[in-house]
Structures are given as structure tokens and as C-alpha cells.
CSV table of C-alpha atoms and ligand atoms in Angstrom, one decimal:
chain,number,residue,atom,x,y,z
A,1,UNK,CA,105.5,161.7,88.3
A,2,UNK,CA,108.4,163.8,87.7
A,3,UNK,CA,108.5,165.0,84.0
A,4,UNK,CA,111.6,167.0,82.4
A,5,UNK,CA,112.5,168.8,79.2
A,6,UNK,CA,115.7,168.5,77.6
A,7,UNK,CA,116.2,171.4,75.8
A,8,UNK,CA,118.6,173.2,73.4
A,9,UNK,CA,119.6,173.4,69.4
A,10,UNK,CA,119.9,170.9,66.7
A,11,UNK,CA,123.0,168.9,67.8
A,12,UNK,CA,123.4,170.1,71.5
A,13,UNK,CA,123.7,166.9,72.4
A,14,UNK,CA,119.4,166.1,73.4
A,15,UNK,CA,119.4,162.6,71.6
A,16,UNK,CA,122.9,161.6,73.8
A,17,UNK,CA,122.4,162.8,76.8
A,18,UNK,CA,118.3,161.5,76.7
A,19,UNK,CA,119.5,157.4,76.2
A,20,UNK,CA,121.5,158.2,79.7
A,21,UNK,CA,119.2,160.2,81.7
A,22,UNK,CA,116.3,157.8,81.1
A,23,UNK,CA,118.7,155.0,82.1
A,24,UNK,CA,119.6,156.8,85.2
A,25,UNK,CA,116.1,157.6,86.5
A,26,UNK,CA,113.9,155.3,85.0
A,27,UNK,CA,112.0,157.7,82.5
A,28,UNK,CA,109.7,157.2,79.4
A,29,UNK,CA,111.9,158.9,76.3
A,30,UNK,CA,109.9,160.9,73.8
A,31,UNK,CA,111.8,162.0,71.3
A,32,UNK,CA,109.5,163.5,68.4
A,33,UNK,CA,112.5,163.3,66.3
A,34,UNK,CA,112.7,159.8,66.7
A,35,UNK,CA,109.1,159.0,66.0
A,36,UNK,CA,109.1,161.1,63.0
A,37,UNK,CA,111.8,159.4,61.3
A,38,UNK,CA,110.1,155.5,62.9
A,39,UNK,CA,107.3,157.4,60.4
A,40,UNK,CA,109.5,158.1,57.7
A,41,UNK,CA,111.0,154.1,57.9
A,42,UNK,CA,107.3,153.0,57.5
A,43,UNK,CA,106.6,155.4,54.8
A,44,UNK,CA,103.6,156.7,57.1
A,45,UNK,CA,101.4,159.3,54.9
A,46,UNK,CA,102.7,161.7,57.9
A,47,UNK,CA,106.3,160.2,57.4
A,48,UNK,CA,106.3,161.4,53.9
A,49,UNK,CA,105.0,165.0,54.6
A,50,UNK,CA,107.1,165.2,57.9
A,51,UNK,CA,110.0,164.1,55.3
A,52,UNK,CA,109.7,167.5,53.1
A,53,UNK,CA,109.8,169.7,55.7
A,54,UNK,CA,112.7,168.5,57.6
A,55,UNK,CA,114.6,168.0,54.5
A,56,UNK,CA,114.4,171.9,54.8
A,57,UNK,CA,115.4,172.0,57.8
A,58,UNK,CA,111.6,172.8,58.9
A,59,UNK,CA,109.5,172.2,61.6
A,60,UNK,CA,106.3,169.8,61.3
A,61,UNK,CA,103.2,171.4,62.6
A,62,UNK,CA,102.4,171.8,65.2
A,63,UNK,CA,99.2,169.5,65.6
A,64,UNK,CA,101.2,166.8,63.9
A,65,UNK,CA,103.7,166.7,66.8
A,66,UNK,CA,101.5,167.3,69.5
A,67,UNK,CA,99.0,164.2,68.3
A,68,UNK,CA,101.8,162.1,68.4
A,69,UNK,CA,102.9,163.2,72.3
A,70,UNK,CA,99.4,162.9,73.0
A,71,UNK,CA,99.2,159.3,72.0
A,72,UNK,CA,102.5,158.0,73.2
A,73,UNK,CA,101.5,159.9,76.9
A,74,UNK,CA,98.1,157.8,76.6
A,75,UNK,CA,100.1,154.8,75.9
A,76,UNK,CA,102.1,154.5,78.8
A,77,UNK,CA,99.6,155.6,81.8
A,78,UNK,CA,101.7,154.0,84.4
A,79,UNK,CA,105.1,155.6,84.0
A,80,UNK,CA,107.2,157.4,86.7
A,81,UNK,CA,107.4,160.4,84.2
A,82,UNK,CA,108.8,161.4,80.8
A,83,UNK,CA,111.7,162.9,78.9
A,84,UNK,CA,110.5,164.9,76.8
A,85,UNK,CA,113.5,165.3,73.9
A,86,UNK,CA,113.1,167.9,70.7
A,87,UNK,CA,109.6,168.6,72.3
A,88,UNK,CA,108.2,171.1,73.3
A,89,UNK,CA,109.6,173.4,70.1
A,90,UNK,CA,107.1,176.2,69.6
A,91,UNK,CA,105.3,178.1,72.1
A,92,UNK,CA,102.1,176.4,70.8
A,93,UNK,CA,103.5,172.8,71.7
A,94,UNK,CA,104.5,174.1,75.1
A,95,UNK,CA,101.0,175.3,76.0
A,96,UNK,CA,99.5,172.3,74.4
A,97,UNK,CA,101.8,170.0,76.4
A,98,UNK,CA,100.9,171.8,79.7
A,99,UNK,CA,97.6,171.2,79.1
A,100,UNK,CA,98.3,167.5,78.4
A,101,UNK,CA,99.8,167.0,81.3
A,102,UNK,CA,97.9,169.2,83.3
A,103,UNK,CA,94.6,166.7,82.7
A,104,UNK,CA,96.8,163.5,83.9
A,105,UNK,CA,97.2,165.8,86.8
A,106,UNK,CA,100.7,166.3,86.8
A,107,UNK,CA,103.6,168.7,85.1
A,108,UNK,CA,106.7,169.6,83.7
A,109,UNK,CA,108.9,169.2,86.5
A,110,UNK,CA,112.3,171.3,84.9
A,111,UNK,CA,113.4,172.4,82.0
A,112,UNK,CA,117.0,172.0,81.5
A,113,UNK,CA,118.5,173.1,77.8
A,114,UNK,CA,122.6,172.5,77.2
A,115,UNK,CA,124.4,175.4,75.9
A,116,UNK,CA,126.9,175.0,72.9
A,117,UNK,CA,128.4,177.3,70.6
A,118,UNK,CA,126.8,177.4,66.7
A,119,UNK,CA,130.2,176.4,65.6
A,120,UNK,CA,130.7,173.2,67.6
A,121,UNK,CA,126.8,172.2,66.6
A,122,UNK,CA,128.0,172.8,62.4
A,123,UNK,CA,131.0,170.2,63.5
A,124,UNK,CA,129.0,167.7,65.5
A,125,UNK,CA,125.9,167.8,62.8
A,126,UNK,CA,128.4,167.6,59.4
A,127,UNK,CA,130.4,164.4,61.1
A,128,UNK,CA,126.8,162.8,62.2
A,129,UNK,CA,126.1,163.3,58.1
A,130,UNK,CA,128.7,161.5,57.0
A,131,UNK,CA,127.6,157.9,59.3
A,132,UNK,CA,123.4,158.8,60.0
A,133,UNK,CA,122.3,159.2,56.5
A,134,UNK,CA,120.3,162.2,57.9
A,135,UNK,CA,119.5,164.2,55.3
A,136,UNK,CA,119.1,167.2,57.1
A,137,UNK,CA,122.7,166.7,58.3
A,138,UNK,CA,124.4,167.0,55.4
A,139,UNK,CA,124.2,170.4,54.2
A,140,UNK,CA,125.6,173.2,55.7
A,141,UNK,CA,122.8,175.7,54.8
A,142,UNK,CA,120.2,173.2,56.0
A,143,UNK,CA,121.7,173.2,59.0
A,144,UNK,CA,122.1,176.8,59.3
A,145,UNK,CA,118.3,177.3,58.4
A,146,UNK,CA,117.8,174.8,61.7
A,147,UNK,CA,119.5,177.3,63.8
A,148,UNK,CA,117.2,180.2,62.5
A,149,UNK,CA,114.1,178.6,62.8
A,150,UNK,CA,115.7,177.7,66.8
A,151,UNK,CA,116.3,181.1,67.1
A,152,UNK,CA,112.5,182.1,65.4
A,153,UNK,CA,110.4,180.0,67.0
A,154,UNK,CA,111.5,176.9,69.2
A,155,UNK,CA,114.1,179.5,71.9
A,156,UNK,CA,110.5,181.4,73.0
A,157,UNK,CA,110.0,178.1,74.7
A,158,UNK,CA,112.8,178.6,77.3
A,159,UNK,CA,111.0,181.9,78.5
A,160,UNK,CA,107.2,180.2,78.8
A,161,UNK,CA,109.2,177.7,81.6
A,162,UNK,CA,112.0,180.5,82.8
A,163,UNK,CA,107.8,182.3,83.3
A,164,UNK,CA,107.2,179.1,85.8
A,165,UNK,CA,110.7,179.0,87.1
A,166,UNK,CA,111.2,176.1,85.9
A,167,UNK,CA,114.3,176.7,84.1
A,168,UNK,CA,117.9,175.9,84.3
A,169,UNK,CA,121.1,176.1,81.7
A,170,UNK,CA,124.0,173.4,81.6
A,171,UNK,CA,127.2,173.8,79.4
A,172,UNK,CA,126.3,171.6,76.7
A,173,UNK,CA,130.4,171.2,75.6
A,174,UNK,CA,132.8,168.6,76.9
A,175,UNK,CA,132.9,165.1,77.1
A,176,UNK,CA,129.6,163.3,77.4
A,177,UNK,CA,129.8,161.7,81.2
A,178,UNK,CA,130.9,165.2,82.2
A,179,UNK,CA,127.6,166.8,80.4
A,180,UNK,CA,125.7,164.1,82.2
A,181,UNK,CA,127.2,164.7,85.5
A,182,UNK,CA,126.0,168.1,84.9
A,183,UNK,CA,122.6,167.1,83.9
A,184,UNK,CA,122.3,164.3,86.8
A,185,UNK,CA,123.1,167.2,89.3
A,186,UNK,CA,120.3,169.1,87.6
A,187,UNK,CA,117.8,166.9,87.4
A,188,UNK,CA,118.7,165.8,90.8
A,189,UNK,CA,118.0,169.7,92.2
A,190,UNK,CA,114.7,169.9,90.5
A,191,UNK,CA,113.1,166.4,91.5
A,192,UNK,CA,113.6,167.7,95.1
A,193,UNK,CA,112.1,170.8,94.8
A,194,UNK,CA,108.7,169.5,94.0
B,1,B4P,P1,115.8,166.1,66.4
B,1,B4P,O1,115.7,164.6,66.1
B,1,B4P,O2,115.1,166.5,67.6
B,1,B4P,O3,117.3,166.2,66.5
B,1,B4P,P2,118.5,167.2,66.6
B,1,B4P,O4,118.0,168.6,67.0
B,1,B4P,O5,119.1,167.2,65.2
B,1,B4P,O6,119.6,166.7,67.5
B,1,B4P,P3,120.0,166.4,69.1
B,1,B4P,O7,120.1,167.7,69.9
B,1,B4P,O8,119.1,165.3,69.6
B,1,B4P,O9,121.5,165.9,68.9
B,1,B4P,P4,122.2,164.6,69.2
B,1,B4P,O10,122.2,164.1,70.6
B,1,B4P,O11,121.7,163.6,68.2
B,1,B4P,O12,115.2,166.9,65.2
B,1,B4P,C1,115.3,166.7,63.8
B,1,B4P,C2,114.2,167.4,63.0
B,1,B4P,O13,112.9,166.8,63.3
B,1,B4P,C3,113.9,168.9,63.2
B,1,B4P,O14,114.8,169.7,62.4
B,1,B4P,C4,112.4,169.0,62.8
B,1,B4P,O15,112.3,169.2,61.4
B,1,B4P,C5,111.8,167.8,63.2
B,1,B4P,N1,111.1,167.9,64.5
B,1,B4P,C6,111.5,167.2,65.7
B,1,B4P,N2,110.8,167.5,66.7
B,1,B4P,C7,109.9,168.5,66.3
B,1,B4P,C8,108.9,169.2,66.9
B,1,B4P,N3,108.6,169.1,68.2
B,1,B4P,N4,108.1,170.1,66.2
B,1,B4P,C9,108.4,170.2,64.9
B,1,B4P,N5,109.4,169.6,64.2
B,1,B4P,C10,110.1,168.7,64.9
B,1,B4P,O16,123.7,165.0,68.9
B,1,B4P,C11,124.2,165.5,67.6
B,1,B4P,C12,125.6,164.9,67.3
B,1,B4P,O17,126.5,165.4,68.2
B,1,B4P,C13,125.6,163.4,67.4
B,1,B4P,O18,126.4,162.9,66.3
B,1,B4P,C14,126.4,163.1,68.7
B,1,B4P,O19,127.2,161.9,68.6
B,1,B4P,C15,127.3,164.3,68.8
B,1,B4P,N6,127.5,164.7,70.2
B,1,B4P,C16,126.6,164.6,71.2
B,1,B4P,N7,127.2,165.0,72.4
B,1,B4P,C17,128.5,165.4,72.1
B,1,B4P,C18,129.6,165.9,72.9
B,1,B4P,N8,129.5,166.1,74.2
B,1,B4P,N9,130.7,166.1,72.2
B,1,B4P,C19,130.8,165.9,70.9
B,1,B4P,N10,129.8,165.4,70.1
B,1,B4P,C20,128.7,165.1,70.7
């Protein structure tokens, strides 16, 4: 099994560059993003919670999250690995995670996060807000409360894996083939060197 982490802030580009890369090399995609707002659409009694706090800009707690990985890693025992997308995001998730994995005796193979400046990421979210109907996409001060709870609580994670060497930055601006290219190459280094 070889299992990655796609890392980085609100709008780097995660949700993108995920469709391709589990294309590429065959991978299981869980974004917890996605399946919180697949709760939301079914008006879930966790969708409507979940729906409050990103509204804000918030995170969902942790143990909300990390029952859902837990489930959707149970539900798919025979796959060649994960992408794991918007997940880990606390140190709390990335220990539990470990652990997860750890007792399907496997791991996180790399961690790679893409790198783009907080103007670009206001730009990219504001013009998704005007097509997603995201909520959380629509206001510049919600977005802007995203960033600091990234920079709070969610870019600890990079140093638990940078800990296990695991760890590797990609610029996260251009055009989206050329990001992938970059990612590809990553991905590529780190599925050799286990
Ligand atoms: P997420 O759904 O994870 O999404 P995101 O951070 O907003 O965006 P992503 O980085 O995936 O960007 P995308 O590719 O879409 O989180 C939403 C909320 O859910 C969180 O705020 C939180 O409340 C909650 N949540 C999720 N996971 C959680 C967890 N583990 N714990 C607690 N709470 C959790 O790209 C963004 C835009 O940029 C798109 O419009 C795209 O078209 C554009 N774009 C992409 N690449 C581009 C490029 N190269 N150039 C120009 N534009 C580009």
C-alpha cells in the first residue's frame, strides 16, 4: 500500500490536483471536505453541525473527522492506498491517522503540501464563490479566518511528518498540468523510497 497526504491551505489547489493524482496512480480519494458537505446534501444530523462551523470558517472536531476516515478506510480493505485530501488537519488527526493505519499495517508514505501565496488563495476562493455556492467561499473575512485557523492548528501537521521525514514542498502556483508534473515527480520519489 502506498498512502500520501496532500497538503497545504484552503484553496492551494488539494481538491484539483487530488481528481488527477488518484487517476494517475490508481488511489482511493478521501477528501473529508467532500464527505462533509455529501453530509450537508443529505442533511445528516452531523451535516447540520459540520454546517455551522464551516460557515465560520471552522474546523469540525476532531473525532467527527477521524470516525469518518476510519469508516471509509474500513470500507475499502482492498485498495492499493489512499489520498488523503484536507486530512490530516490537527495534530490530533495526524496521530489518530497513524494509528489507523498503523493497525492495517501500513503508513503514510509522503507528505507533499503545495505552496501558494495568501493573495493568490483570496483570488482563487472569491472566483470559486461566485460558481460553488460554497458558503465559506464567499466572504473575505471567512476566508481570512481559514487561513488563521491553517496557521493555528492544521500547519503543526507538516512538522509531525517533516519529524518522520516524510515531508516534501511543491510550488503550488502555475498552471494545473505543471503543478501535477511537479506532484507526479514527487509522488514518484517517495513510492520508491519505501
Ligand atoms: P476543504 O474541502 O478541504 O477545501 P479547501 O481547503 O477549501 O480547498 P482545496 O485546497 O481543496 O482547493 P481546491 O482544489 O478546491 O475544506 C473545507 C472546510 O471543511 C474547512 O474549512 C473545514 O471547515 C472543513 N474540514 C475539511 N476537512 C476537515 C478536517 N480534517 N478537520 C476539520 N474540519 C475539516 O481549489 C480552490 C480553487 O482554486 C478552485 O476554484 C480551483 O479551480 C482553483 N485552482 C486550483 N488549482 C489552481 C491553479 N493552479 N491555478 C488557478 N486556480 C486554481
Amino acid at each position: 500500500m502506498f498512502n500520501i497526504i496532500l497538503f497545504g491551505p484552503p484553496g492551494s489547489g488539494k481538491g484539483t490536483q487530488s481528481e488527477k493524482i488518484v487517476d494517475k496512480f490508481g488511489l482511493v480519494h478521501l477528501s473529508t471536505g467532500n464527505l462533509l458537505r455529501q453530509e450537508i446534501a443529505d442533511k445528516t444530523a452531523l451535516g447540520l453541525e459540520a454546517k455551522k462551523l464551516m460557515d465560520r470558517g471552522q474546523l469540525v472536531p476532531d473525532e467527527v473527522v477521524i470516525g469518518m476516515i476510519d469508516n471509509c478506510i474500513e470500507n475499502h480493505a482492498d485498495a492499493k492506498g489512499f489520498l488523503f485530501d484536507g486530512f490530516p488537519r490537527t495534530v490530533a488527526q495526524a496521530e489518530a491517522l497513524d494509528k489507523l493505519l498503523e493497525l492495517k499495517k501500513t503508513s503514510i508514505g509522503k507528505m507533499i503540501a503545495l505552496e501558494v501565496s495568501e493573495d493568490e488563495l483570496v483570488t482563487r476562493l472569491l472566483k470559486r464563490g461566485e460558481t460553488s455556492g460554497r458558503s465559506d467561499d464567499t466572504n473575505e473575512e471567512i476566508i481570512r479566518n481559514r487561513f488563521a485557523v491553517y496557521k493555528k492548528d492544521t500547519s503543526q501537521v507538516a512538522e509531525h511528518y517533516k519529524e518522520q521525514n516524510k515531508f516534501e514542498m511543491v510550488k503550488g502556483e502555475g498552471s494545473v498540468d505543471d503543478i501535477f508534473e511537479l506532484l507526479r515527480q514527487a509522488i514518484e520519489r517517495g513510492s520508491s523510497a519505501t
